[in-house]
PDB file of C-alpha atoms in Angstrom:
ATOM      1  CA  MET P   1       9.603 -13.644 -10.224  1.00 96.00           C
ATOM      2  CA  LYS P   2      12.292 -11.358  -8.827  1.00 97.00           C
ATOM      3  CA  LYS P   3      12.604 -11.191  -5.040  1.00 98.00           C
ATOM      4  CA  ARG P   4      12.818  -8.346  -2.520  1.00 98.00           C
ATOM      5  CA  LYS P   5      13.627  -8.100   1.183  1.00 98.00           C
ATOM      6  CA  LEU P   6      11.440  -6.806   4.005  1.00 98.00           C
ATOM      7  CA  ARG P   7      14.267  -6.694   6.533  1.00 97.00           C
ATOM      8  CA  ASP P   8      15.005 -10.429   6.858  1.00 96.00           C
ATOM      9  CA  LEU P   9      11.962 -11.731   4.991  1.00 98.00           C
ATOM     10  CA  GLU P  10      12.497 -12.530   1.313  1.00 98.00           C
ATOM     11  CA  VAL P  11       9.332 -12.143  -0.748  1.00 98.00           C
ATOM     12  CA  SER P  12       8.305 -11.932  -4.393  1.00 98.00           C
ATOM     13  CA  ALA P  13       8.689  -8.420  -5.835  1.00 98.00           C
ATOM     14  CA  ILE P  14       4.914  -8.346  -6.352  1.00 98.00           C
ATOM     15  CA  GLY P  15       2.831  -9.798  -3.557  1.00 98.00           C
ATOM     16  CA  TYR P  16      -0.754 -10.988  -3.688  1.00 98.00           C
ATOM     17  CA  GLY P  17      -3.398  -9.144  -1.678  1.00 98.00           C
ATOM     18  CA  CYS P  18      -5.953 -11.811  -0.815  1.00 98.00           C
ATOM     19  CA  MET P  19      -8.697  -9.625   0.683  1.00 96.00           C
ATOM     20  CA  GLY P  20     -10.744  -9.422  -2.491  1.00 95.00           C
ATOM     21  CA  LEU P  21     -11.285 -13.166  -2.567  1.00 97.00           C
ATOM     22  CA  SER P  22     -13.600 -12.744   0.417  1.00 95.00           C
ATOM     23  CA  HIS P  23     -14.282  -9.116   1.186  1.00 89.00           C
ATOM     24  CA  ALA P  24     -15.091  -5.678  -0.281  1.00 88.00           C
ATOM     25  CA  TYR P  25     -15.077  -6.567  -4.010  1.00 90.00           C
ATOM     26  CA  GLY P  26     -18.352  -8.379  -4.477  1.00 89.00           C
ATOM     27  CA  GLU P  27     -19.553 -11.753  -3.277  1.00 92.00           C
ATOM     28  CA  ALA P  28     -16.836 -14.060  -1.941  1.00 94.00           C
ATOM     29  CA  THR P  29     -15.169 -16.601  -4.185  1.00 95.00           C
ATOM     30  CA  ASP P  30     -15.761 -20.275  -3.597  1.00 94.00           C
ATOM     31  CA  LEU P  31     -12.987 -22.714  -2.731  1.00 96.00           C
ATOM     32  CA  LYS P  32     -12.549 -23.970  -6.299  1.00 97.00           C
ATOM     33  CA  GLU P  33     -12.234 -20.500  -7.828  1.00 96.00           C
ATOM     34  CA  ALA P  34      -9.876 -19.297  -5.110  1.00 97.00           C
ATOM     35  CA  THR P  35      -7.757 -22.433  -5.398  1.00 98.00           C
ATOM     36  CA  ASN P  36      -7.360 -21.946  -9.136  1.00 98.00           C
ATOM     37  CA  ILE P  37      -6.071 -18.413  -8.772  1.00 97.00           C
ATOM     38  CA  ILE P  38      -3.778 -19.122  -5.804  1.00 98.00           C
ATOM     39  CA  ASP P  39      -2.306 -22.184  -7.536  1.00 98.00           C
ATOM     40  CA  LYS P  40      -1.654 -20.048 -10.611  1.00 98.00           C
ATOM     41  CA  ALA P  41      -0.098 -17.295  -8.502  1.00 98.00           C
ATOM     42  CA  ILE P  42       2.393 -19.750  -7.019  1.00 98.00           C
ATOM     43  CA  GLU P  43       3.126 -21.187 -10.447  1.00 98.00           C
ATOM     44  CA  ILE P  44       3.921 -17.668 -11.707  1.00 97.00           C
ATOM     45  CA  GLY P  45       6.236 -16.983  -8.775  1.00 98.00           C
ATOM     46  CA  TYR P  46       4.208 -15.153  -6.146  1.00 98.00           C
ATOM     47  CA  THR P  47       5.522 -16.086  -2.706  1.00 98.00           C
ATOM     48  CA  PHE P  48       3.984 -13.317  -0.555  1.00 98.00           C
ATOM     49  CA  PHE P  49       0.321 -13.617   0.470  1.00 98.00           C
ATOM     50  CA  ASP P  50      -1.438 -10.963   2.540  1.00 98.00           C
ATOM     51  CA  THR P  51      -4.621 -11.459   4.548  1.00 98.00           C
ATOM     52  CA  ALA P  52      -6.232 -10.404   7.864  1.00 98.00           C
ATOM     53  CA  GLU P  53      -8.482 -11.930  10.472  1.00 97.00           C
ATOM     54  CA  VAL P  54     -11.286  -9.503   9.514  1.00 95.00           C
ATOM     55  CA  TYR P  55     -11.369 -10.167   5.775  1.00 95.00           C
ATOM     56  CA  GLY P  56     -14.680 -11.926   5.955  1.00 92.00           C
ATOM     57  CA  THR P  57     -18.216 -12.179   4.662  1.00 90.00           C
ATOM     58  CA  ALA P  58     -21.599 -11.402   6.154  1.00 83.00           C
ATOM     59  CA  ASP P  59     -21.783 -15.012   7.329  1.00 87.00           C
ATOM     60  CA  ASN P  60     -18.159 -15.643   8.282  1.00 92.00           C
ATOM     61  CA  ASP P  61     -15.936 -12.925   9.731  1.00 91.00           C
ATOM     62  CA  HIS P  62     -12.816 -15.030   9.111  1.00 95.00           C
ATOM     63  CA  HIS P  63     -13.582 -16.335   5.619  1.00 96.00           C
ATOM     64  CA  ASN P  64     -10.294 -15.237   4.029  1.00 97.00           C
ATOM     65  CA  GLU P  65      -7.962 -16.832   6.561  1.00 98.00           C
ATOM     66  CA  GLU P  66      -9.946 -20.068   6.518  1.00 98.00           C
ATOM     67  CA  LEU P  67      -9.918 -20.118   2.718  1.00 98.00           C
ATOM     68  CA  LEU P  68      -6.163 -19.533   2.539  1.00 98.00           C
ATOM     69  CA  GLY P  69      -5.482 -22.093   5.239  1.00 98.00           C
ATOM     70  CA  LYS P  70      -6.985 -24.783   3.031  1.00 98.00           C
ATOM     71  CA  ILE P  71      -5.308 -23.638  -0.191  1.00 98.00           C
ATOM     72  CA  LEU P  72      -1.831 -22.639   0.998  1.00 98.00           C
ATOM     73  CA  LYS P  73      -1.126 -25.565   3.319  1.00 97.00           C
ATOM     74  CA  PRO P  74       0.670 -27.673   0.648  1.00 97.00           C
ATOM     75  CA  TYR P  75       2.883 -24.688  -0.207  1.00 98.00           C
ATOM     76  CA  ARG P  76       3.590 -23.514   3.341  1.00 97.00           C
ATOM     77  CA  LYS P  77       7.380 -23.987   3.261  1.00 96.00           C
ATOM     78  CA  GLU P  78       7.678 -22.059  -0.012  1.00 97.00           C
ATOM     79  CA  ILE P  79       5.724 -18.926   0.886  1.00 98.00           C
ATOM     80  CA  VAL P  80       5.485 -15.969   3.248  1.00 98.00           C
ATOM     81  CA  ILE P  81       2.122 -15.358   4.917  1.00 98.00           C
ATOM     82  CA  ALA P  82       1.194 -11.986   6.381  1.00 98.00           C
ATOM     83  CA  THR P  83      -1.927 -11.451   8.438  1.00 98.00           C
ATOM     84  CA  LYS P  84      -3.240  -8.760  10.778  1.00 98.00           C
ATOM     85  CA  PHE P  85      -4.790  -8.251  14.203  1.00 98.00           C
ATOM     86  CA  GLY P  86      -6.348  -5.413  16.134  1.00 97.00           C
ATOM     87  CA  LEU P  87      -9.412  -4.509  14.090  1.00 95.00           C
ATOM     88  CA  LYS P  88     -13.076  -5.395  13.942  1.00 89.00           C
ATOM     89  CA  PHE P  89     -15.930  -4.137  11.796  1.00 80.00           C
ATOM     90  CA  ASP P  90     -19.030  -2.556  13.330  1.00 80.00           C
ATOM     91  CA  LYS P  91     -21.975  -4.198  11.583  1.00 76.00           C
ATOM     92  CA  THR P  92     -24.607  -3.167  14.126  1.00 78.00           C
ATOM     93  CA  ASP P  93     -26.218  -0.280  12.243  1.00 75.00           C
ATOM     94  CA  GLY P  94     -26.000  -1.703   8.728  1.00 72.00           C
ATOM     95  CA  LYS P  95     -23.822   1.171   7.508  1.00 72.00           C
ATOM     96  CA  TYR P  96     -21.632   0.171   4.543  1.00 67.00           C
ATOM     97  CA  PRO P  97     -18.659   0.204   4.204  1.00 70.00           C
ATOM     98  CA  TYR P  98     -18.495  -0.966   7.793  1.00 75.00           C
ATOM     99  CA  PRO P  99     -17.009   1.402  10.405  1.00 79.00           C
ATOM    100  CA  LEU P 100     -13.775   0.197  12.028  1.00 82.00           C
ATOM    101  CA  ILE P 101     -13.316  -0.693  15.703  1.00 92.00           C
ATOM    102  CA  PRO P 102      -9.696  -1.010  16.883  1.00 96.00           C
ATOM    103  CA  ASP P 103      -8.820  -3.391  19.736  1.00 97.00           C
ATOM    104  CA  SER P 104      -5.171  -4.181  20.486  1.00 98.00           C
ATOM    105  CA  ARG P 105      -5.375  -5.097  24.144  1.00 97.00           C
ATOM    106  CA  PRO P 106      -2.772  -7.777  24.907  1.00 98.00           C
ATOM    107  CA  GLU P 107      -5.434 -10.356  25.724  1.00 98.00           C
ATOM    108  CA  THR P 108      -7.152  -9.645  22.393  1.00 97.00           C
ATOM    109  CA  ILE P 109      -3.871 -10.051  20.501  1.00 98.00           C
ATOM    110  CA  ARG P 110      -3.350 -13.407  22.217  1.00 98.00           C
ATOM    111  CA  GLN P 111      -6.795 -14.560  21.119  1.00 98.00           C
ATOM    112  CA  SER P 112      -6.170 -13.256  17.613  1.00 98.00           C
ATOM    113  CA  ILE P 113      -2.851 -15.025  17.054  1.00 98.00           C
ATOM    114  CA  GLU P 114      -4.245 -18.364  18.201  1.00 98.00           C
ATOM    115  CA  GLY P 115      -7.254 -17.934  15.923  1.00 98.00           C
ATOM    116  CA  SER P 116      -5.142 -16.984  12.917  1.00 98.00           C
ATOM    117  CA  LEU P 117      -2.724 -19.878  13.428  1.00 98.00           C
ATOM    118  CA  LYS P 118      -5.627 -22.318  13.538  1.00 98.00           C
ATOM    119  CA  ARG P 119      -7.461 -20.889  10.543  1.00 98.00           C
ATOM    120  CA  LEU P 120      -4.301 -20.609   8.434  1.00 98.00           C
ATOM    121  CA  GLN P 121      -3.309 -24.167   9.440  1.00 98.00           C
ATOM    122  CA  THR P 122       0.226 -23.189  10.342  1.00 98.00           C
ATOM    123  CA  ASP P 123       2.456 -23.146  13.407  1.00 98.00           C
ATOM    124  CA  HIS P 124       3.723 -19.605  12.787  1.00 98.00           C
ATOM    125  CA  ILE P 125       2.885 -16.355  11.004  1.00 98.00           C
ATOM    126  CA  ASP P 126       5.737 -14.921   8.960  1.00 98.00           C
ATOM    127  CA  LEU P 127       4.654 -11.268   9.217  1.00 99.00           C
ATOM    128  CA  TYR P 128       2.076 -10.112  11.769  1.00 99.00           C
ATOM    129  CA  TYR P 129       0.682  -6.581  11.412  1.00 98.00           C
ATOM    130  CA  GLN P 130      -1.252  -4.392  13.784  1.00 98.00           C
ATOM    131  CA  HIS P 131      -4.073  -3.538  11.389  1.00 98.00           C
ATOM    132  CA  ARG P 132      -4.877  -0.108  12.837  1.00 96.00           C
ATOM    133  CA  GLN P 133      -3.726   1.833  15.873  1.00 97.00           C
ATOM    134  CA  ASP P 134      -5.760   1.493  19.053  1.00 97.00           C
ATOM    135  CA  PRO P 135      -5.966   4.868  20.845  1.00 96.00           C
ATOM    136  CA  GLU P 136      -6.471   3.028  24.146  1.00 97.00           C
ATOM    137  CA  VAL P 137      -3.305   0.912  23.891  1.00 98.00           C
ATOM    138  CA  PRO P 138       0.155   2.511  23.468  1.00 98.00           C
ATOM    139  CA  VAL P 139       2.064   1.086  20.531  1.00 98.00           C
ATOM    140  CA  GLU P 140       4.963   0.331  22.883  1.00 98.00           C
ATOM    141  CA  GLU P 141       2.719  -2.127  24.724  1.00 98.00           C
ATOM    142  CA  VAL P 142       1.770  -3.773  21.435  1.00 98.00           C
ATOM    143  CA  ALA P 143       5.467  -3.991  20.495  1.00 98.00           C
ATOM    144  CA  GLY P 144       6.154  -5.768  23.781  1.00 98.00           C
ATOM    145  CA  VAL P 145       3.550  -8.413  22.987  1.00 98.00           C
ATOM    146  CA  MET P 146       5.131  -8.849  19.549  1.00 98.00           C
ATOM    147  CA  ALA P 147       8.513  -9.454  21.178  1.00 98.00           C
ATOM    148  CA  ASP P 148       6.938 -12.208  23.271  1.00 98.00           C
ATOM    149  CA  LEU P 149       5.295 -13.804  20.211  1.00 98.00           C
ATOM    150  CA  ILE P 150       8.606 -13.760  18.340  1.00 98.00           C
ATOM    151  CA  GLN P 151      10.341 -15.363  21.329  1.00 98.00           C
ATOM    152  CA  GLU P 152       7.638 -18.045  21.427  1.00 98.00           C
ATOM    153  CA  GLY P 153       8.069 -18.765  17.704  1.00 98.00           C
ATOM    154  CA  LYS P 154       4.460 -17.875  16.880  1.00 98.00           C
ATOM    155  CA  ILE P 155       5.522 -15.049  14.556  1.00 98.00           C
ATOM    156  CA  LEU P 156       8.780 -14.385  12.718  1.00 98.00           C
ATOM    157  CA  ALA P 157       8.395 -10.635  12.242  1.00 98.00           C
ATOM    158  CA  TRP P 158       5.898  -7.860  12.795  1.00 99.00           C
ATOM    159  CA  GLY P 159       4.681  -4.654  11.244  1.00 98.00           C
ATOM    160  CA  LEU P 160       2.222  -1.787  11.405  1.00 98.00           C
ATOM    161  CA  SER P 161      -0.470  -0.684   8.956  1.00 98.00           C
ATOM    162  CA  GLU P 162      -1.593   2.860   8.135  1.00 97.00           C
ATOM    163  CA  VAL P 163       0.817   4.650  10.472  1.00 97.00           C
ATOM    164  CA  GLU P 164       2.918   7.791  10.576  1.00 97.00           C
ATOM    165  CA  ALA P 165       6.559   8.427  11.486  1.00 98.00           C
ATOM    166  CA  ASP P 166       6.204   8.975  15.238  1.00 98.00           C
ATOM    167  CA  THR P 167       4.337   5.696  15.762  1.00 98.00           C
ATOM    168  CA  ILE P 168       6.919   3.837  13.693  1.00 98.00           C
ATOM    169  CA  LYS P 169       9.803   5.240  15.745  1.00 98.00           C
ATOM    170  CA  ARG P 170       8.144   4.424  19.060  1.00 98.00           C
ATOM    171  CA  ALA P 171       7.274   0.860  18.066  1.00 98.00           C
ATOM    172  CA  HIS P 172      10.642   0.151  16.450  1.00 98.00           C
ATOM    173  CA  SER P 173      12.518   1.268  19.571  1.00 98.00           C
ATOM    174  CA  VAL P 174      10.866  -1.582  21.520  1.00 98.00           C
ATOM    175  CA  THR P 175      10.814  -4.396  18.949  1.00 98.00           C
ATOM    176  CA  PRO P 176      12.294  -3.815  15.471  1.00 98.00           C
ATOM    177  CA  LEU P 177       9.738  -3.615  12.700  1.00 98.00           C
ATOM    178  CA  SER P 178      10.145  -5.513   9.444  1.00 98.00           C
ATOM    179  CA  ALA P 179       7.487  -3.734   7.381  1.00 98.00           C
ATOM    180  CA  ILE P 180       4.957  -0.960   7.216  1.00 98.00           C
ATOM    181  CA  GLU P 181       1.825  -1.658   5.193  1.00 98.00           C
ATOM    182  CA  ASN P 182       0.252   1.597   4.062  1.00 98.00           C
ATOM    183  CA  ARG P 183      -1.961   2.698   1.208  1.00 97.00           C
ATOM    184  CA  TYR P 184       0.179   3.867  -1.705  1.00 98.00           C
ATOM    185  CA  SER P 185      -0.457   4.488  -5.389  1.00 98.00           C
ATOM    186  CA  MET P 186      -0.128   7.202  -8.007  1.00 98.00           C
ATOM    187  CA  MET P 187      -3.336   8.647  -6.562  1.00 98.00           C
ATOM    188  CA  ALA P 188      -2.316   8.183  -2.908  1.00 97.00           C
ATOM    189  CA  ARG P 189       1.279   9.332  -2.473  1.00 97.00           C
ATOM    190  CA  TRP P 190       1.131  10.929   0.959  1.00 96.00           C
ATOM    191  CA  TYR P 191       3.121   8.200   2.732  1.00 97.00           C
ATOM    192  CA  GLY P 192       6.107   8.777   0.464  1.00 97.00           C
ATOM    193  CA  ASP P 193       7.351  11.132   3.173  1.00 97.00           C
ATOM    194  CA  LEU P 194       8.127   8.045   5.284  1.00 98.00           C
ATOM    195  CA  PHE P 195      10.660   6.594   2.877  1.00 98.00           C
ATOM    196  CA  PRO P 196      13.796   8.287   4.311  1.00 98.00           C
ATOM    197  CA  LEU P 197      12.877   7.059   7.808  1.00 98.00           C
ATOM    198  CA  LEU P 198      12.217   3.523   6.596  1.00 98.00           C
ATOM    199  CA  GLU P 199      15.547   3.514   4.770  1.00 98.00           C
ATOM    200  CA  GLU P 200      17.308   4.673   7.941  1.00 98.00           C
ATOM    201  CA  LEU P 201      15.665   1.999  10.104  1.00 98.00           C
ATOM    202  CA  GLY P 202      15.836  -0.829   7.569  1.00 98.00           C
ATOM    203  CA  ILE P 203      12.056  -1.272   7.420  1.00 98.00           C
ATOM    204  CA  GLY P 204      10.276  -2.455   4.275  1.00 98.00           C
ATOM    205  CA  PHE P 205       7.191  -0.808   2.785  1.00 98.00           C
ATOM    206  CA  VAL P 206       4.270  -2.929   1.610  1.00 98.00           C
ATOM    207  CA  ALA P 207       1.916  -0.924  -0.597  1.00 98.00           C
ATOM    208  CA  PHE P 208      -1.736  -1.915  -0.408  1.00 98.00           C
ATOM    209  CA  SER P 209      -4.233  -0.675  -2.990  1.00 97.00           C
ATOM    210  CA  PRO P 210      -1.286   0.039  -5.332  1.00 98.00           C
ATOM    211  CA  LEU P 211      -3.646   0.383  -8.302  1.00 98.00           C
ATOM    212  CA  ALA P 212      -6.070   2.636  -6.402  1.00 96.00           C
ATOM    213  CA  ASN P 213      -8.432  -0.300  -5.929  1.00 96.00           C
ATOM    214  CA  GLY P 214      -8.041  -1.257  -9.580  1.00 95.00           C
ATOM    215  CA  PHE P 215      -8.789   2.158 -11.039  1.00 96.00           C
ATOM    216  CA  LEU P 216      -5.259   2.610 -12.420  1.00 97.00           C
ATOM    217  CA  SER P 217      -5.571  -0.570 -14.469  1.00 96.00           C
ATOM    218  CA  GLY P 218      -7.608   1.504 -16.932  1.00 93.00           C
ATOM    219  CA  LYS P 219     -10.199  -1.281 -17.131  1.00 94.00           C
ATOM    220  CA  TYR P 220     -13.101   0.839 -15.836  1.00 93.00           C
ATOM    221  CA  ASP P 221     -15.084   3.827 -17.095  1.00 93.00           C
ATOM    222  CA  GLN P 222     -18.041   5.972 -16.105  1.00 92.00           C
ATOM    223  CA  ASN P 223     -20.421   3.184 -17.094  1.00 92.00           C
ATOM    224  CA  SER P 224     -18.887   0.625 -14.720  1.00 93.00           C
ATOM    225  CA  ASN P 225     -21.304  -0.612 -12.054  1.00 93.00           C
ATOM    226  CA  PHE P 226     -20.609  -2.168  -8.670  1.00 94.00           C
ATOM    227  CA  ASP P 227     -22.909  -3.977  -6.247  1.00 92.00           C
ATOM    228  CA  LYS P 228     -23.737  -1.542  -3.440  1.00 89.00           C
ATOM    229  CA  THR P 229     -24.291  -4.347  -0.942  1.00 87.00           C
ATOM    230  CA  SER P 230     -20.951  -6.128  -1.359  1.00 89.00           C
ATOM    231  CA  ASP P 231     -18.508  -3.977  -3.337  1.00 91.00           C
ATOM    232  CA  TYR P 232     -16.747  -0.993  -1.760  1.00 90.00           C
ATOM    233  CA  ARG P 233     -15.981   0.441  -5.205  1.00 94.00           C
ATOM    234  CA  ALA P 234     -19.598   1.577  -5.429  1.00 93.00           C
ATOM    235  CA  TYR P 235     -18.719   4.177  -2.793  1.00 93.00           C
ATOM    236  CA  MET P 236     -15.136   5.037  -3.756  1.00 93.00           C
ATOM    237  CA  PRO P 237     -14.680   8.556  -5.151  1.00 94.00           C
ATOM    238  CA  GLN P 238     -12.385   7.513  -8.017  1.00 96.00           C
ATOM    239  CA  PHE P 239     -15.113   5.248  -9.425  1.00 95.00           C
ATOM    240  CA  GLN P 240     -17.914   7.833  -9.342  1.00 95.00           C
ATOM    241  CA  ALA P 241     -19.078   8.671 -12.872  1.00 93.00           C
ATOM    242  CA  GLN P 242     -18.523  12.404 -12.461  1.00 93.00           C
ATOM    243  CA  ASN P 243     -14.871  11.875 -11.511  1.00 94.00           C
ATOM    244  CA  TYR P 244     -13.641  10.074 -14.611  1.00 94.00           C
ATOM    245  CA  ASP P 245     -13.143  13.386 -16.404  1.00 94.00           C
ATOM    246  CA  LYS P 246     -11.020  14.634 -13.493  1.00 96.00           C
ATOM    247  CA  ASN P 247      -8.702  11.655 -13.960  1.00 96.00           C
ATOM    248  CA  ARG P 248      -8.531  11.782 -17.744  1.00 96.00           C
ATOM    249  CA  GLU P 249      -4.977  13.206 -17.803  1.00 97.00           C
ATOM    250  CA  LEU P 250      -3.759  10.580 -15.329  1.00 97.00           C
ATOM    251  CA  LEU P 251      -5.130   7.727 -17.419  1.00 97.00           C
ATOM    252  CA  ALA P 252      -3.702   9.325 -20.578  1.00 97.00           C
ATOM    253  CA  LEU P 253      -0.279   9.480 -18.883  1.00 97.00           C
ATOM    254  CA  LEU P 254      -0.460   5.796 -17.997  1.00 98.00           C
ATOM    255  CA  ASN P 255      -1.503   4.842 -21.507  1.00 97.00           C
ATOM    256  CA  ARG P 256       1.342   6.862 -23.043  1.00 97.00           C
ATOM    257  CA  LEU P 257       3.943   5.346 -20.716  1.00 98.00           C
ATOM    258  CA  ALA P 258       2.528   1.875 -21.278  1.00 98.00           C
ATOM    259  CA  LYS P 259       2.868   2.279 -25.044  1.00 98.00           C
ATOM    260  CA  ASP P 260       6.448   3.527 -24.679  1.00 97.00           C
ATOM    261  CA  LYS P 261       7.427   0.561 -22.481  1.00 97.00           C
ATOM    262  CA  ASN P 262       5.381  -2.104 -24.286  1.00 98.00           C
ATOM    263  CA  ALA P 263       3.514  -2.615 -21.020  1.00 98.00           C
ATOM    264  CA  THR P 264       0.045  -2.016 -19.577  1.00 98.00           C
ATOM    265  CA  PRO P 265      -1.170   0.882 -17.406  1.00 98.00           C
ATOM    266  CA  ALA P 266      -1.292  -1.435 -14.388  1.00 98.00           C
ATOM    267  CA  GLN P 267       2.281  -2.546 -14.964  1.00 98.00           C
ATOM    268  CA  ILE P 268       3.466   1.059 -15.248  1.00 98.00           C
ATOM    269  CA  SER P 269       1.702   1.929 -11.978  1.00 98.00           C
ATOM    270  CA  LEU P 270       3.428  -0.934 -10.169  1.00 98.00           C
ATOM    271  CA  ALA P 271       6.817  -0.471 -11.862  1.00 98.00           C
ATOM    272  CA  TRP P 272       6.788   3.201 -10.840  1.00 98.00           C
ATOM    273  CA  MET P 273       6.772   2.297  -7.144  1.00 98.00           C
ATOM    274  CA  LEU P 274       9.198  -0.597  -7.576  1.00 98.00           C
ATOM    275  CA  ALA P 275      11.627   1.909  -9.093  1.00 98.00           C
ATOM    276  CA  LYS P 276      11.548   4.104  -6.005  1.00 97.00           C
ATOM    277  CA  GLU P 277      13.194   1.784  -3.466  1.00 98.00           C
ATOM    278  CA  PRO P 278      14.356  -1.860  -3.468  1.00 98.00           C
ATOM    279  CA  TRP P 279      12.343  -2.533  -0.303  1.00 98.00           C
ATOM    280  CA  ILE P 280       8.925  -1.489  -1.641  1.00 98.00           C
ATOM    281  CA  VAL P 281       6.562  -4.404  -2.364  1.00 98.00           C
ATOM    282  CA  PRO P 282       3.107  -3.740  -3.852  1.00 98.00           C
ATOM    283  CA  ILE P 283       0.356  -6.260  -3.132  1.00 98.00           C
ATOM    284  CA  PRO P 284      -2.376  -5.891  -5.765  1.00 98.00           C
ATOM    285  CA  GLY P 285      -5.307  -8.239  -5.524  1.00 97.00           C
ATOM    286  CA  THR P 286      -7.375  -9.781  -8.289  1.00 97.00           C
ATOM    287  CA  ARG P 287      -9.715 -12.667  -9.034  1.00 95.00           C
ATOM    288  CA  ASN P 288      -8.729 -12.706 -12.688  1.00 95.00           C
ATOM    289  CA  ILE P 289      -5.826 -14.917 -13.788  1.00 97.00           C
ATOM    290  CA  THR P 290      -5.027 -12.630 -16.721  1.00 97.00           C
ATOM    291  CA  ARG P 291      -4.713  -9.692 -14.324  1.00 97.00           C
ATOM    292  CA  LEU P 292      -2.641 -11.865 -11.987  1.00 98.00           C
ATOM    293  CA  GLU P 293      -0.171 -12.543 -14.772  1.00 98.00           C
ATOM    294  CA  GLU P 294      -0.236  -8.911 -15.859  1.00 98.00           C
ATOM    295  CA  ASN P 295       0.577  -7.665 -12.361  1.00 98.00           C
ATOM    296  CA  SER P 296       3.490 -10.054 -11.998  1.00 98.00           C
ATOM    297  CA  GLY P 297       4.934  -8.742 -15.259  1.00 98.00           C
ATOM    298  CA  ALA P 298       5.441  -5.334 -13.667  1.00 98.00           C
ATOM    299  CA  ALA P 299       8.556  -6.711 -11.983  1.00 98.00           C
ATOM    300  CA  GLU P 300      10.149  -6.900 -15.446  1.00 97.00           C
ATOM    301  CA  VAL P 301       9.281  -3.331 -16.494  1.00 98.00           C
ATOM    302  CA  TYR P 302      12.276  -1.040 -16.045  1.00 96.00           C
ATOM    303  CA  LEU P 303      11.910   2.642 -15.180  1.00 97.00           C
ATOM    304  CA  SER P 304      15.079   4.647 -14.651  1.00 96.00           C
ATOM    305  CA  GLU P 305      15.486   7.023 -11.734  1.00 95.00           C
ATOM    306  CA  ASP P 306      15.037   9.947 -14.124  1.00 96.00           C
ATOM    307  CA  GLU P 307      11.857   8.447 -15.557  1.00 97.00           C
ATOM    308  CA  GLU P 308      10.449   7.807 -12.084  1.00 97.00           C
ATOM    309  CA  LYS P 309      11.170  11.411 -11.036  1.00 96.00           C
ATOM    310  CA  GLU P 310       9.660  12.754 -14.254  1.00 97.00           C
ATOM    311  CA  ILE P 311       6.479  10.826 -13.516  1.00 98.00           C
ATOM    312  CA  ASP P 312       6.395  12.272 -10.002  1.00 97.00           C
ATOM    313  CA  THR P 313       6.700  15.794 -11.400  1.00 98.00           C
ATOM    314  CA  ILE P 314       3.772  15.186 -13.747  1.00 98.00           C
ATOM    315  CA  LEU P 315       1.707  13.642 -10.942  1.00 98.00           C
ATOM    316  CA  ASP P 316       2.292  16.801  -8.898  1.00 97.00           C
ATOM    317  CA  GLU P 317       0.842  18.929 -11.662  1.00 97.00           C
ATOM    318  CA  ILE P 318      -2.098  17.087 -13.214  1.00 97.00           C
ATOM    319  CA  PRO P 319      -5.613  17.131 -11.732  1.00 96.00           C
ATOM    320  CA  MET P 320      -7.007  14.080  -9.961  1.00 96.00           C
ATOM    321  CA  SER P 321     -10.175  13.205  -8.140  1.00 96.00           C
ATOM    322  CA  ASP P 322     -10.194  12.197  -4.504  1.00 95.00           C
ATOM    323  CA  VAL P 323      -9.310   8.567  -3.890  1.00 95.00           C
ATOM    324  CA  PHE P 324     -10.634   6.084  -1.353  1.00 92.00           C
ATOM    325  CA  GLY P 325      -8.606   6.256   1.849  1.00 90.00           C
ATOM    326  CA  GLN P 326      -7.821   9.955   1.577  1.00 83.00           C
ATOM    327  CA  ASN P 327      -9.989  10.818   4.567  1.00 69.00           C
ATOM    328  CA  PHE P 328      -8.427   8.113   6.755  1.00 61.00           C
ATOM    329  CA  LYS P 329      -4.939   9.602   6.755  1.00 53.00           C
TER     330      LYS P 329
END
């Protein structure tokens, strides 16, 4: 697969979002199933694997990191691992999806990095993100801890997730950022305003949920069902039966472009963001090897600057439903 740079980190043009192996998309995979898909991903050319300390199950808060630690250990020198700190889920009242609790106190970060290193069976994290901002801890203080961790060799680079321009500037002035990981897709384009700043500062952009949680793959319809006890899609607005009609023009656009480019709707969705900047890296997740291969193929789909801008113009004009994450901005 083609490569891209997140400042000094070289990664595959399409990364692999590992969350869904453990969390938010149904019951967790077992070790055998997860090993099969990760082995295939590496065979295809994926070198960038994204996780977090909170991607867990009802029984194991750290399931994803522990799973990846077992599977990725033989490949450690060939890959880039990103994980995250500073967030917990509130499971006390049984509300689902779980409410988020930020905690980025320096002592918590220290506990988190040691836990992640142990679970991932590695001596360093390549890219360490603050998962969400903690209103009680200034980002400058977090950036200072990151500088210490870099000096100690425990992390190579750091980043922020779901942040705006002011926070990026403040953090970067203390310890340079390598990447921002924000939600971004054809249905969630609000962070596109950050691109000029990221270009100026030399910061990469990692796009999570680049297919709007799979909706833009075109594989679902109003009859699709999701487990309400383990699958966030059951609650996401784009997957509600009444909203498929609102997104009919968007799906028709993707199908038309896919036919023109001899590609799939998912590949067009990913190629569209790859065409925007050379430092944008989407990280779709999947448990399906066919989808894994399909996503990787997006790196070979060419959209010209004019085609990318034409798509943006159409996206500005056509109706769409709300999308999960819209209320968190």
